[in-house]
JSON list of C-alpha atoms in Angstrom, two decimals:
[
{"chain": "A", "resi": 3, "resn": "MET", "atom": "CA", "xyz": [-20.22, 103.21, 25.10]},
{"chain": "A", "resi": 4, "resn": "ILE", "atom": "CA", "xyz": [-21.10, 103.94, 21.52]},
{"chain": "A", "resi": 5, "resn": "LEU", "atom": "CA", "xyz": [-24.82, 104.60, 21.37]},
{"chain": "A", "resi": 6, "resn": "GLU", "atom": "CA", "xyz": [-26.52, 103.54, 18.17]},
{"chain": "A", "resi": 7, "resn": "GLY", "atom": "CA", "xyz": [-28.52, 106.19, 16.35]},
{"chain": "A", "resi": 8, "resn": "TRP", "atom": "CA", "xyz": [-28.91, 108.78, 19.11]},
{"chain": "A", "resi": 9, "resn": "SER", "atom": "CA", "xyz": [-29.84, 112.24, 17.90]},
{"chain": "A", "resi": 10, "resn": "GLY", "atom": "CA", "xyz": [-29.31, 115.60, 19.58]},
{"chain": "A", "resi": 11, "resn": "ASP", "atom": "CA", "xyz": [-32.98, 116.26, 18.80]},
{"chain": "A", "resi": 12, "resn": "LEU", "atom": "CA", "xyz": [-33.85, 113.82, 21.57]},
{"chain": "A", "resi": 13, "resn": "ILE", "atom": "CA", "xyz": [-31.64, 115.41, 24.25]},
{"chain": "A", "resi": 14, "resn": "LYS", "atom": "CA", "xyz": [-33.19, 118.26, 26.24]},
{"chain": "A", "resi": 15, "resn": "SER", "atom": "CA", "xyz": [-29.82, 119.93, 26.96]},
{"chain": "A", "resi": 16, "resn": "LEU", "atom": "CA", "xyz": [-29.36, 120.30, 23.20]},
{"chain": "A", "resi": 17, "resn": "GLU", "atom": "CA", "xyz": [-32.76, 122.01, 22.93]},
{"chain": "A", "resi": 18, "resn": "GLY", "atom": "CA", "xyz": [-34.36, 118.71, 21.99]},
{"chain": "A", "resi": 19, "resn": "TYR", "atom": "CA", "xyz": [-37.44, 116.97, 23.32]},
{"chain": "A", "resi": 20, "resn": "ASP", "atom": "CA", "xyz": [-37.58, 116.67, 27.09]},
{"chain": "A", "resi": 21, "resn": "ASP", "atom": "CA", "xyz": [-39.23, 113.28, 27.59]},
{"chain": "A", "resi": 22, "resn": "VAL", "atom": "CA", "xyz": [-37.07, 110.87, 25.54]},
{"chain": "A", "resi": 23, "resn": "THR", "atom": "CA", "xyz": [-33.73, 110.84, 27.39]},
{"chain": "A", "resi": 24, "resn": "PRO", "atom": "CA", "xyz": [-34.46, 111.94, 30.98]},
{"chain": "A", "resi": 25, "resn": "ASN", "atom": "CA", "xyz": [-31.81, 109.62, 32.40]},
{"chain": "A", "resi": 26, "resn": "PHE", "atom": "CA", "xyz": [-29.14, 110.92, 30.01]},
{"chain": "A", "resi": 27, "resn": "GLU", "atom": "CA", "xyz": [-29.93, 114.37, 31.43]},
{"chain": "A", "resi": 28, "resn": "LYS", "atom": "CA", "xyz": [-29.03, 113.03, 34.89]},
{"chain": "A", "resi": 29, "resn": "LEU", "atom": "CA", "xyz": [-25.76, 111.65, 33.55]},
{"chain": "A", "resi": 30, "resn": "ILE", "atom": "CA", "xyz": [-24.89, 115.01, 31.96]},
{"chain": "A", "resi": 31, "resn": "LYS", "atom": "CA", "xyz": [-24.83, 116.60, 35.42]},
{"chain": "A", "resi": 32, "resn": "ASP", "atom": "CA", "xyz": [-22.16, 114.13, 36.59]},
{"chain": "A", "resi": 33, "resn": "GLY", "atom": "CA", "xyz": [-20.02, 114.12, 33.46]},
{"chain": "A", "resi": 34, "resn": "VAL", "atom": "CA", "xyz": [-18.47, 116.18, 30.71]},
{"chain": "A", "resi": 35, "resn": "PHE", "atom": "CA", "xyz": [-20.96, 117.13, 28.03]},
{"chain": "A", "resi": 36, "resn": "PHE", "atom": "CA", "xyz": [-19.87, 118.28, 24.57]},
{"chain": "A", "resi": 37, "resn": "GLU", "atom": "CA", "xyz": [-22.52, 120.49, 23.00]},
{"chain": "A", "resi": 38, "resn": "ASN", "atom": "CA", "xyz": [-20.91, 120.95, 19.57]},
{"chain": "A", "resi": 39, "resn": "ILE", "atom": "CA", "xyz": [-20.13, 117.46, 18.35]},
{"chain": "A", "resi": 40, "resn": "TYR", "atom": "CA", "xyz": [-21.51, 115.81, 15.25]},
{"chain": "A", "resi": 41, "resn": "ALA", "atom": "CA", "xyz": [-21.72, 112.36, 13.74]},
{"chain": "A", "resi": 42, "resn": "SER", "atom": "CA", "xyz": [-18.98, 111.57, 11.26]},
{"chain": "A", "resi": 43, "resn": "GLY", "atom": "CA", "xyz": [-21.27, 109.70, 8.91]},
{"chain": "A", "resi": 44, "resn": "SER", "atom": "CA", "xyz": [-24.50, 107.79, 8.90]},
{"chain": "A", "resi": 45, "resn": "LEU", "atom": "CA", "xyz": [-23.40, 104.13, 9.14]},
{"chain": "A", "resi": 46, "resn": "SER", "atom": "CA", "xyz": [-21.92, 102.00, 11.92]},
{"chain": "A", "resi": 47, "resn": "ASP", "atom": "CA", "xyz": [-18.76, 101.12, 10.03]},
{"chain": "A", "resi": 48, "resn": "GLN", "atom": "CA", "xyz": [-18.08, 104.82, 9.39]},
{"chain": "A", "resi": 49, "resn": "GLY", "atom": "CA", "xyz": [-18.63, 105.47, 13.08]},
{"chain": "A", "resi": 50, "resn": "MET", "atom": "CA", "xyz": [-16.11, 102.84, 14.19]},
{"chain": "A", "resi": 51, "resn": "ALA", "atom": "CA", "xyz": [-13.34, 104.43, 12.11]},
{"chain": "A", "resi": 52, "resn": "ALA", "atom": "CA", "xyz": [-14.27, 107.85, 13.51]},
{"chain": "A", "resi": 53, "resn": "VAL", "atom": "CA", "xyz": [-14.37, 106.73, 17.14]},
{"chain": "A", "resi": 54, "resn": "PHE", "atom": "CA", "xyz": [-11.33, 104.46, 17.25]},
{"chain": "A", "resi": 55, "resn": "SER", "atom": "CA", "xyz": [-9.11, 105.93, 14.52]},
{"chain": "A", "resi": 56, "resn": "ALA", "atom": "CA", "xyz": [-10.26, 109.57, 14.41]},
{"chain": "A", "resi": 57, "resn": "PHE", "atom": "CA", "xyz": [-10.90, 109.13, 10.70]},
{"chain": "A", "resi": 58, "resn": "PRO", "atom": "CA", "xyz": [-13.82, 111.10, 9.22]},
{"chain": "A", "resi": 59, "resn": "ALA", "atom": "CA", "xyz": [-16.45, 109.37, 7.12]},
{"chain": "A", "resi": 60, "resn": "GLN", "atom": "CA", "xyz": [-16.03, 109.32, 3.37]},
{"chain": "A", "resi": 61, "resn": "PRO", "atom": "CA", "xyz": [-19.02, 110.04, 1.10]},
{"chain": "A", "resi": 62, "resn": "SER", "atom": "CA", "xyz": [-19.34, 106.75, -0.74]},
{"chain": "A", "resi": 63, "resn": "VAL", "atom": "CA", "xyz": [-17.29, 104.04, 0.99]},
{"chain": "A", "resi": 64, "resn": "SER", "atom": "CA", "xyz": [-16.14, 103.21, 4.51]},
{"chain": "A", "resi": 65, "resn": "ILE", "atom": "CA", "xyz": [-12.41, 102.92, 5.05]},
{"chain": "A", "resi": 66, "resn": "ILE", "atom": "CA", "xyz": [-12.79, 99.84, 7.26]},
{"chain": "A", "resi": 67, "resn": "SER", "atom": "CA", "xyz": [-14.06, 97.90, 4.28]},
{"chain": "A", "resi": 68, "resn": "GLN", "atom": "CA", "xyz": [-10.60, 98.41, 2.75]},
{"chain": "A", "resi": 69, "resn": "PRO", "atom": "CA", "xyz": [-7.89, 96.52, 4.68]},
{"chain": "A", "resi": 70, "resn": "ASN", "atom": "CA", "xyz": [-5.12, 97.96, 2.54]},
{"chain": "A", "resi": 71, "resn": "LYS", "atom": "CA", "xyz": [-6.15, 101.42, 3.78]},
{"chain": "A", "resi": 72, "resn": "TYR", "atom": "CA", "xyz": [-7.30, 100.93, 7.37]},
{"chain": "A", "resi": 73, "resn": "ASN", "atom": "CA", "xyz": [-4.02, 99.22, 8.20]},
{"chain": "A", "resi": 74, "resn": "GLN", "atom": "CA", "xyz": [-2.43, 102.69, 7.87]},
{"chain": "A", "resi": 75, "resn": "LEU", "atom": "CA", "xyz": [-4.76, 104.31, 10.42]},
{"chain": "A", "resi": 76, "resn": "PRO", "atom": "CA", "xyz": [-3.90, 104.96, 14.05]},
{"chain": "A", "resi": 77, "resn": "CYS", "atom": "CA", "xyz": [-6.13, 103.34, 16.68]},
{"chain": "A", "resi": 78, "resn": "ILE", "atom": "CA", "xyz": [-6.71, 104.30, 20.30]},
{"chain": "A", "resi": 79, "resn": "ASN", "atom": "CA", "xyz": [-6.62, 100.62, 21.20]},
{"chain": "A", "resi": 80, "resn": "THR", "atom": "CA", "xyz": [-3.05, 100.29, 19.94]},
{"chain": "A", "resi": 81, "resn": "GLU", "atom": "CA", "xyz": [-1.93, 103.26, 22.02]},
{"chain": "A", "resi": 82, "resn": "LEU", "atom": "CA", "xyz": [-3.56, 101.90, 25.17]},
{"chain": "A", "resi": 83, "resn": "LYS", "atom": "CA", "xyz": [-2.14, 98.41, 24.71]},
{"chain": "A", "resi": 84, "resn": "GLU", "atom": "CA", "xyz": [1.33, 99.97, 24.58]},
{"chain": "A", "resi": 85, "resn": "LYS", "atom": "CA", "xyz": [0.56, 101.30, 28.07]},
{"chain": "A", "resi": 86, "resn": "ASN", "atom": "CA", "xyz": [-0.39, 97.78, 29.30]},
{"chain": "A", "resi": 87, "resn": "TYR", "atom": "CA", "xyz": [-4.15, 98.16, 29.14]},
{"chain": "A", "resi": 88, "resn": "THR", "atom": "CA", "xyz": [-6.24, 95.09, 28.49]},
{"chain": "A", "resi": 89, "resn": "THR", "atom": "CA", "xyz": [-8.82, 95.91, 25.85]},
{"chain": "A", "resi": 90, "resn": "SER", "atom": "CA", "xyz": [-12.20, 94.63, 24.71]},
{"chain": "A", "resi": 91, "resn": "PHE", "atom": "CA", "xyz": [-15.00, 95.41, 22.29]},
{"chain": "A", "resi": 92, "resn": "MET", "atom": "CA", "xyz": [-18.55, 94.14, 22.77]},
{"chain": "A", "resi": 93, "resn": "PHE", "atom": "CA", "xyz": [-21.56, 94.26, 20.45]},
{"chain": "A", "resi": 94, "resn": "GLY", "atom": "CA", "xyz": [-24.82, 92.35, 20.59]},
{"chain": "A", "resi": 95, "resn": "GLY", "atom": "CA", "xyz": [-25.15, 92.00, 16.81]},
{"chain": "A", "resi": 96, "resn": "GLN", "atom": "CA", "xyz": [-23.07, 90.68, 13.93]},
{"chain": "A", "resi": 97, "resn": "LEU", "atom": "CA", "xyz": [-19.67, 92.27, 13.51]},
{"chain": "A", "resi": 98, "resn": "SER", "atom": "CA", "xyz": [-19.42, 91.01, 9.94]},
{"chain": "A", "resi": 99, "resn": "TYR", "atom": "CA", "xyz": [-21.49, 94.05, 8.97]},
{"chain": "A", "resi": 100, "resn": "GLY", "atom": "CA", "xyz": [-19.24, 96.63, 7.33]},
{"chain": "A", "resi": 101, "resn": "ASN", "atom": "CA", "xyz": [-16.12, 94.57, 8.08]},
{"chain": "A", "resi": 102, "resn": "ILE", "atom": "CA", "xyz": [-16.14, 95.78, 11.70]},
{"chain": "A", "resi": 103, "resn": "ARG", "atom": "CA", "xyz": [-14.88, 92.44, 13.04]},
{"chain": "A", "resi": 104, "resn": "ALA", "atom": "CA", "xyz": [-11.78, 92.45, 10.80]},
{"chain": "A", "resi": 105, "resn": "TYR", "atom": "CA", "xyz": [-11.02, 96.05, 11.76]},
{"chain": "A", "resi": 106, "resn": "MET", "atom": "CA", "xyz": [-11.25, 95.22, 15.48]},
{"chain": "A", "resi": 107, "resn": "TYR", "atom": "CA", "xyz": [-9.07, 92.12, 15.15]},
{"chain": "A", "resi": 108, "resn": "PHE", "atom": "CA", "xyz": [-6.50, 94.00, 13.10]},
{"chain": "A", "resi": 109, "resn": "ASN", "atom": "CA", "xyz": [-6.26, 96.62, 15.82]},
{"chain": "A", "resi": 110, "resn": "GLY", "atom": "CA", "xyz": [-5.53, 93.98, 18.44]},
{"chain": "A", "resi": 111, "resn": "PHE", "atom": "CA", "xyz": [-8.43, 94.08, 20.88]},
{"chain": "A", "resi": 112, "resn": "ASP", "atom": "CA", "xyz": [-7.73, 91.38, 23.47]},
{"chain": "A", "resi": 113, "resn": "LYS", "atom": "CA", "xyz": [-11.35, 90.28, 23.61]},
{"chain": "A", "resi": 114, "resn": "ILE", "atom": "CA", "xyz": [-14.07, 90.73, 21.00]},
{"chain": "A", "resi": 115, "resn": "VAL", "atom": "CA", "xyz": [-17.61, 89.66, 21.88]},
{"chain": "A", "resi": 116, "resn": "GLU", "atom": "CA", "xyz": [-20.54, 89.74, 19.45]},
{"chain": "A", "resi": 117, "resn": "GLY", "atom": "CA", "xyz": [-24.08, 88.40, 19.28]},
{"chain": "A", "resi": 118, "resn": "LYS", "atom": "CA", "xyz": [-23.13, 84.79, 18.57]},
{"chain": "A", "resi": 119, "resn": "ASP", "atom": "CA", "xyz": [-21.07, 84.74, 21.79]},
{"chain": "A", "resi": 120, "resn": "PHE", "atom": "CA", "xyz": [-24.08, 85.34, 24.04]},
{"chain": "A", "resi": 121, "resn": "ASP", "atom": "CA", "xyz": [-26.10, 82.51, 25.59]},
{"chain": "A", "resi": 122, "resn": "SER", "atom": "CA", "xyz": [-28.77, 81.30, 23.19]},
{"chain": "A", "resi": 123, "resn": "ASN", "atom": "CA", "xyz": [-31.49, 81.70, 25.85]},
{"chain": "A", "resi": 124, "resn": "ILE", "atom": "CA", "xyz": [-31.04, 85.49, 26.00]},
{"chain": "A", "resi": 125, "resn": "PRO", "atom": "CA", "xyz": [-33.96, 87.33, 24.37]},
{"chain": "A", "resi": 126, "resn": "CYS", "atom": "CA", "xyz": [-32.93, 88.99, 21.13]},
{"chain": "A", "resi": 127, "resn": "GLY", "atom": "CA", "xyz": [-34.41, 91.31, 18.56]},
{"chain": "A", "resi": 128, "resn": "LYS", "atom": "CA", "xyz": [-34.03, 90.94, 14.81]},
{"chain": "A", "resi": 129, "resn": "LEU", "atom": "CA", "xyz": [-30.54, 92.46, 14.88]},
{"chain": "A", "resi": 130, "resn": "GLY", "atom": "CA", "xyz": [-29.27, 90.85, 18.06]},
{"chain": "A", "resi": 131, "resn": "VAL", "atom": "CA", "xyz": [-29.03, 91.22, 21.82]},
{"chain": "A", "resi": 132, "resn": "HIS", "atom": "CA", "xyz": [-31.07, 93.99, 23.45]},
{"chain": "A", "resi": 133, "resn": "ASP", "atom": "CA", "xyz": [-29.15, 96.68, 25.33]},
{"chain": "A", "resi": 134, "resn": "GLU", "atom": "CA", "xyz": [-30.10, 95.47, 28.81]},
{"chain": "A", "resi": 135, "resn": "TYR", "atom": "CA", "xyz": [-28.51, 92.05, 28.18]},
{"chain": "A", "resi": 136, "resn": "LEU", "atom": "CA", "xyz": [-25.46, 93.64, 26.57]},
{"chain": "A", "resi": 137, "resn": "TYR", "atom": "CA", "xyz": [-24.99, 95.73, 29.71]},
{"chain": "A", "resi": 138, "resn": "GLN", "atom": "CA", "xyz": [-25.49, 92.71, 31.98]},
{"chain": "A", "resi": 139, "resn": "ARG", "atom": "CA", "xyz": [-22.77, 90.83, 30.11]},
{"chain": "A", "resi": 140, "resn": "GLN", "atom": "CA", "xyz": [-20.45, 93.82, 30.22]},
{"chain": "A", "resi": 141, "resn": "LEU", "atom": "CA", "xyz": [-20.85, 94.17, 34.01]},
{"chain": "A", "resi": 142, "resn": "LYS", "atom": "CA", "xyz": [-19.96, 90.51, 34.38]},
{"chain": "A", "resi": 143, "resn": "GLU", "atom": "CA", "xyz": [-16.94, 90.82, 32.09]},
{"chain": "A", "resi": 144, "resn": "LEU", "atom": "CA", "xyz": [-15.67, 93.97, 33.80]},
{"chain": "A", "resi": 145, "resn": "SER", "atom": "CA", "xyz": [-15.88, 92.44, 37.26]},
{"chain": "A", "resi": 146, "resn": "ASN", "atom": "CA", "xyz": [-13.10, 90.05, 36.18]},
{"chain": "A", "resi": 147, "resn": "GLU", "atom": "CA", "xyz": [-11.03, 92.56, 34.22]},
{"chain": "A", "resi": 148, "resn": "LYS", "atom": "CA", "xyz": [-7.56, 93.49, 35.43]},
{"chain": "A", "resi": 149, "resn": "GLN", "atom": "CA", "xyz": [-6.58, 97.14, 35.73]},
{"chain": "A", "resi": 150, "resn": "PRO", "atom": "CA", "xyz": [-6.03, 99.23, 33.71]},
{"chain": "A", "resi": 151, "resn": "PHE", "atom": "CA", "xyz": [-8.53, 98.35, 31.01]},
{"chain": "A", "resi": 152, "resn": "PHE", "atom": "CA", "xyz": [-10.28, 99.88, 28.03]},
{"chain": "A", "resi": 153, "resn": "ALA", "atom": "CA", "xyz": [-13.68, 98.32, 27.38]},
{"chain": "A", "resi": 154, "resn": "ALA", "atom": "CA", "xyz": [-15.67, 99.55, 24.39]},
{"chain": "A", "resi": 155, "resn": "MET", "atom": "CA", "xyz": [-19.30, 98.64, 23.83]},
{"chain": "A", "resi": 156, "resn": "PHE", "atom": "CA", "xyz": [-21.67, 99.34, 20.91]},
{"chain": "A", "resi": 157, "resn": "THR", "atom": "CA", "xyz": [-25.43, 99.27, 21.51]},
{"chain": "A", "resi": 158, "resn": "LEU", "atom": "CA", "xyz": [-28.11, 98.33, 18.96]},
{"chain": "A", "resi": 159, "resn": "SER", "atom": "CA", "xyz": [-31.60, 98.62, 20.45]},
{"chain": "A", "resi": 160, "resn": "SER", "atom": "CA", "xyz": [-32.07, 102.08, 18.95]},
{"chain": "A", "resi": 161, "resn": "HIS", "atom": "CA", "xyz": [-31.41, 100.78, 15.43]},
{"chain": "A", "resi": 162, "resn": "SER", "atom": "CA", "xyz": [-34.24, 99.94, 13.05]},
{"chain": "A", "resi": 163, "resn": "PRO", "atom": "CA", "xyz": [-36.44, 97.86, 13.38]},
{"chain": "A", "resi": 164, "resn": "PHE", "atom": "CA", "xyz": [-36.63, 99.19, 16.98]},
{"chain": "A", "resi": 165, "resn": "ASP", "atom": "CA", "xyz": [-37.89, 95.89, 18.43]},
{"chain": "A", "resi": 166, "resn": "MET", "atom": "CA", "xyz": [-36.79, 96.54, 22.00]},
{"chain": "A", "resi": 167, "resn": "PRO", "atom": "CA", "xyz": [-38.41, 94.56, 24.85]},
{"chain": "A", "resi": 168, "resn": "MET", "atom": "CA", "xyz": [-40.51, 97.43, 26.19]},
{"chain": "A", "resi": 169, "resn": "LYS", "atom": "CA", "xyz": [-44.06, 98.50, 25.49]},
{"chain": "A", "resi": 170, "resn": "GLU", "atom": "CA", "xyz": [-44.15, 101.83, 23.73]},
{"chain": "A", "resi": 171, "resn": "LYS", "atom": "CA", "xyz": [-44.70, 104.62, 26.27]},
{"chain": "A", "resi": 172, "resn": "LEU", "atom": "CA", "xyz": [-44.51, 107.70, 24.09]},
{"chain": "A", "resi": 173, "resn": "THR", "atom": "CA", "xyz": [-47.36, 108.18, 21.63]},
{"chain": "A", "resi": 174, "resn": "TRP", "atom": "CA", "xyz": [-46.06, 111.06, 19.53]},
{"chain": "A", "resi": 175, "resn": "GLY", "atom": "CA", "xyz": [-43.63, 111.15, 16.60]},
{"chain": "A", "resi": 176, "resn": "GLY", "atom": "CA", "xyz": [-45.73, 109.71, 13.79]},
{"chain": "A", "resi": 177, "resn": "ASP", "atom": "CA", "xyz": [-43.56, 107.48, 11.60]},
{"chain": "A", "resi": 178, "resn": "GLU", "atom": "CA", "xyz": [-40.65, 107.96, 14.04]},
{"chain": "A", "resi": 179, "resn": "ASN", "atom": "CA", "xyz": [-42.57, 106.69, 17.07]},
{"chain": "A", "resi": 180, "resn": "GLY", "atom": "CA", "xyz": [-40.75, 103.33, 17.13]},
{"chain": "A", "resi": 181, "resn": "TYR", "atom": "CA", "xyz": [-37.39, 105.08, 17.00]},
{"chain": "A", "resi": 182, "resn": "ILE", "atom": "CA", "xyz": [-38.33, 107.53, 19.76]},
{"chain": "A", "resi": 183, "resn": "ASN", "atom": "CA", "xyz": [-39.48, 104.71, 22.04]},
{"chain": "A", "resi": 184, "resn": "SER", "atom": "CA", "xyz": [-36.34, 102.70, 21.29]},
{"chain": "A", "resi": 185, "resn": "VAL", "atom": "CA", "xyz": [-34.19, 105.61, 22.45]},
{"chain": "A", "resi": 186, "resn": "LEU", "atom": "CA", "xyz": [-36.35, 105.93, 25.57]},
{"chain": "A", "resi": 187, "resn": "TYR", "atom": "CA", "xyz": [-35.65, 102.24, 26.27]},
{"chain": "A", "resi": 188, "resn": "ALA", "atom": "CA", "xyz": [-31.94, 102.69, 25.52]},
{"chain": "A", "resi": 189, "resn": "ASP", "atom": "CA", "xyz": [-31.81, 105.73, 27.82]},
{"chain": "A", "resi": 190, "resn": "GLN", "atom": "CA", "xyz": [-33.33, 103.74, 30.68]},
{"chain": "A", "resi": 191, "resn": "LYS", "atom": "CA", "xyz": [-30.97, 100.78, 30.24]},
{"chain": "A", "resi": 192, "resn": "LEU", "atom": "CA", "xyz": [-27.90, 103.03, 29.90]},
{"chain": "A", "resi": 193, "resn": "TYR", "atom": "CA", "xyz": [-28.73, 104.71, 33.21]},
{"chain": "A", "resi": 194, "resn": "GLU", "atom": "CA", "xyz": [-29.33, 101.38, 34.93]},
{"chain": "A", "resi": 195, "resn": "PHE", "atom": "CA", "xyz": [-25.95, 100.16, 33.65]},
{"chain": "A", "resi": 196, "resn": "ILE", "atom": "CA", "xyz": [-24.14, 103.21, 35.04]},
{"chain": "A", "resi": 197, "resn": "GLU", "atom": "CA", "xyz": [-25.91, 102.89, 38.40]},
{"chain": "A", "resi": 198, "resn": "ASN", "atom": "CA", "xyz": [-25.11, 99.16, 38.62]},
{"chain": "A", "resi": 199, "resn": "ASP", "atom": "CA", "xyz": [-21.51, 99.80, 37.57]},
{"chain": "A", "resi": 200, "resn": "LYS", "atom": "CA", "xyz": [-21.09, 102.27, 40.43]},
{"chain": "A", "resi": 201, "resn": "LYS", "atom": "CA", "xyz": [-21.74, 99.39, 42.82]}
]
């Protein structure tokens, strides 16, 4: 799972606020938690190259907007496919942003799902499918997936304009209140996904 826009400032274990990501704190206890890791840029397309190709962000342009350059990068998906993994990438928004779709197709993901591939009756925000519906779809997809598999997912509810389907619960943060509440929502839905996946 690639979590959109999460900040260490909102994670108690990183000396951040203690009421925004309480469920993430529960997950930390059951997982491996890296305390000294930093974003490799500030945009989604930069993040995709960092996550899948281990390529750091460049200051003025993203490498995945340049097919003649990203075709030279390694990709974890390619390595896993060589070991007979089935692979997928799911996002509730538009993968045309930053040329992410082309990058994913080039790197041979077996299945790529984006916002337009969801049922039209699913509630959406301005940017696409809310996290809870993304997770529901992923659970359904994974229940039919053959082993071994690599399934990547990119969330969007904690991206501006923060129009998640939850009433704001936290009242602090001033101009950042919408963002803080969107991460609270994302934290809740992430935890529910993990708990449902365990079943």
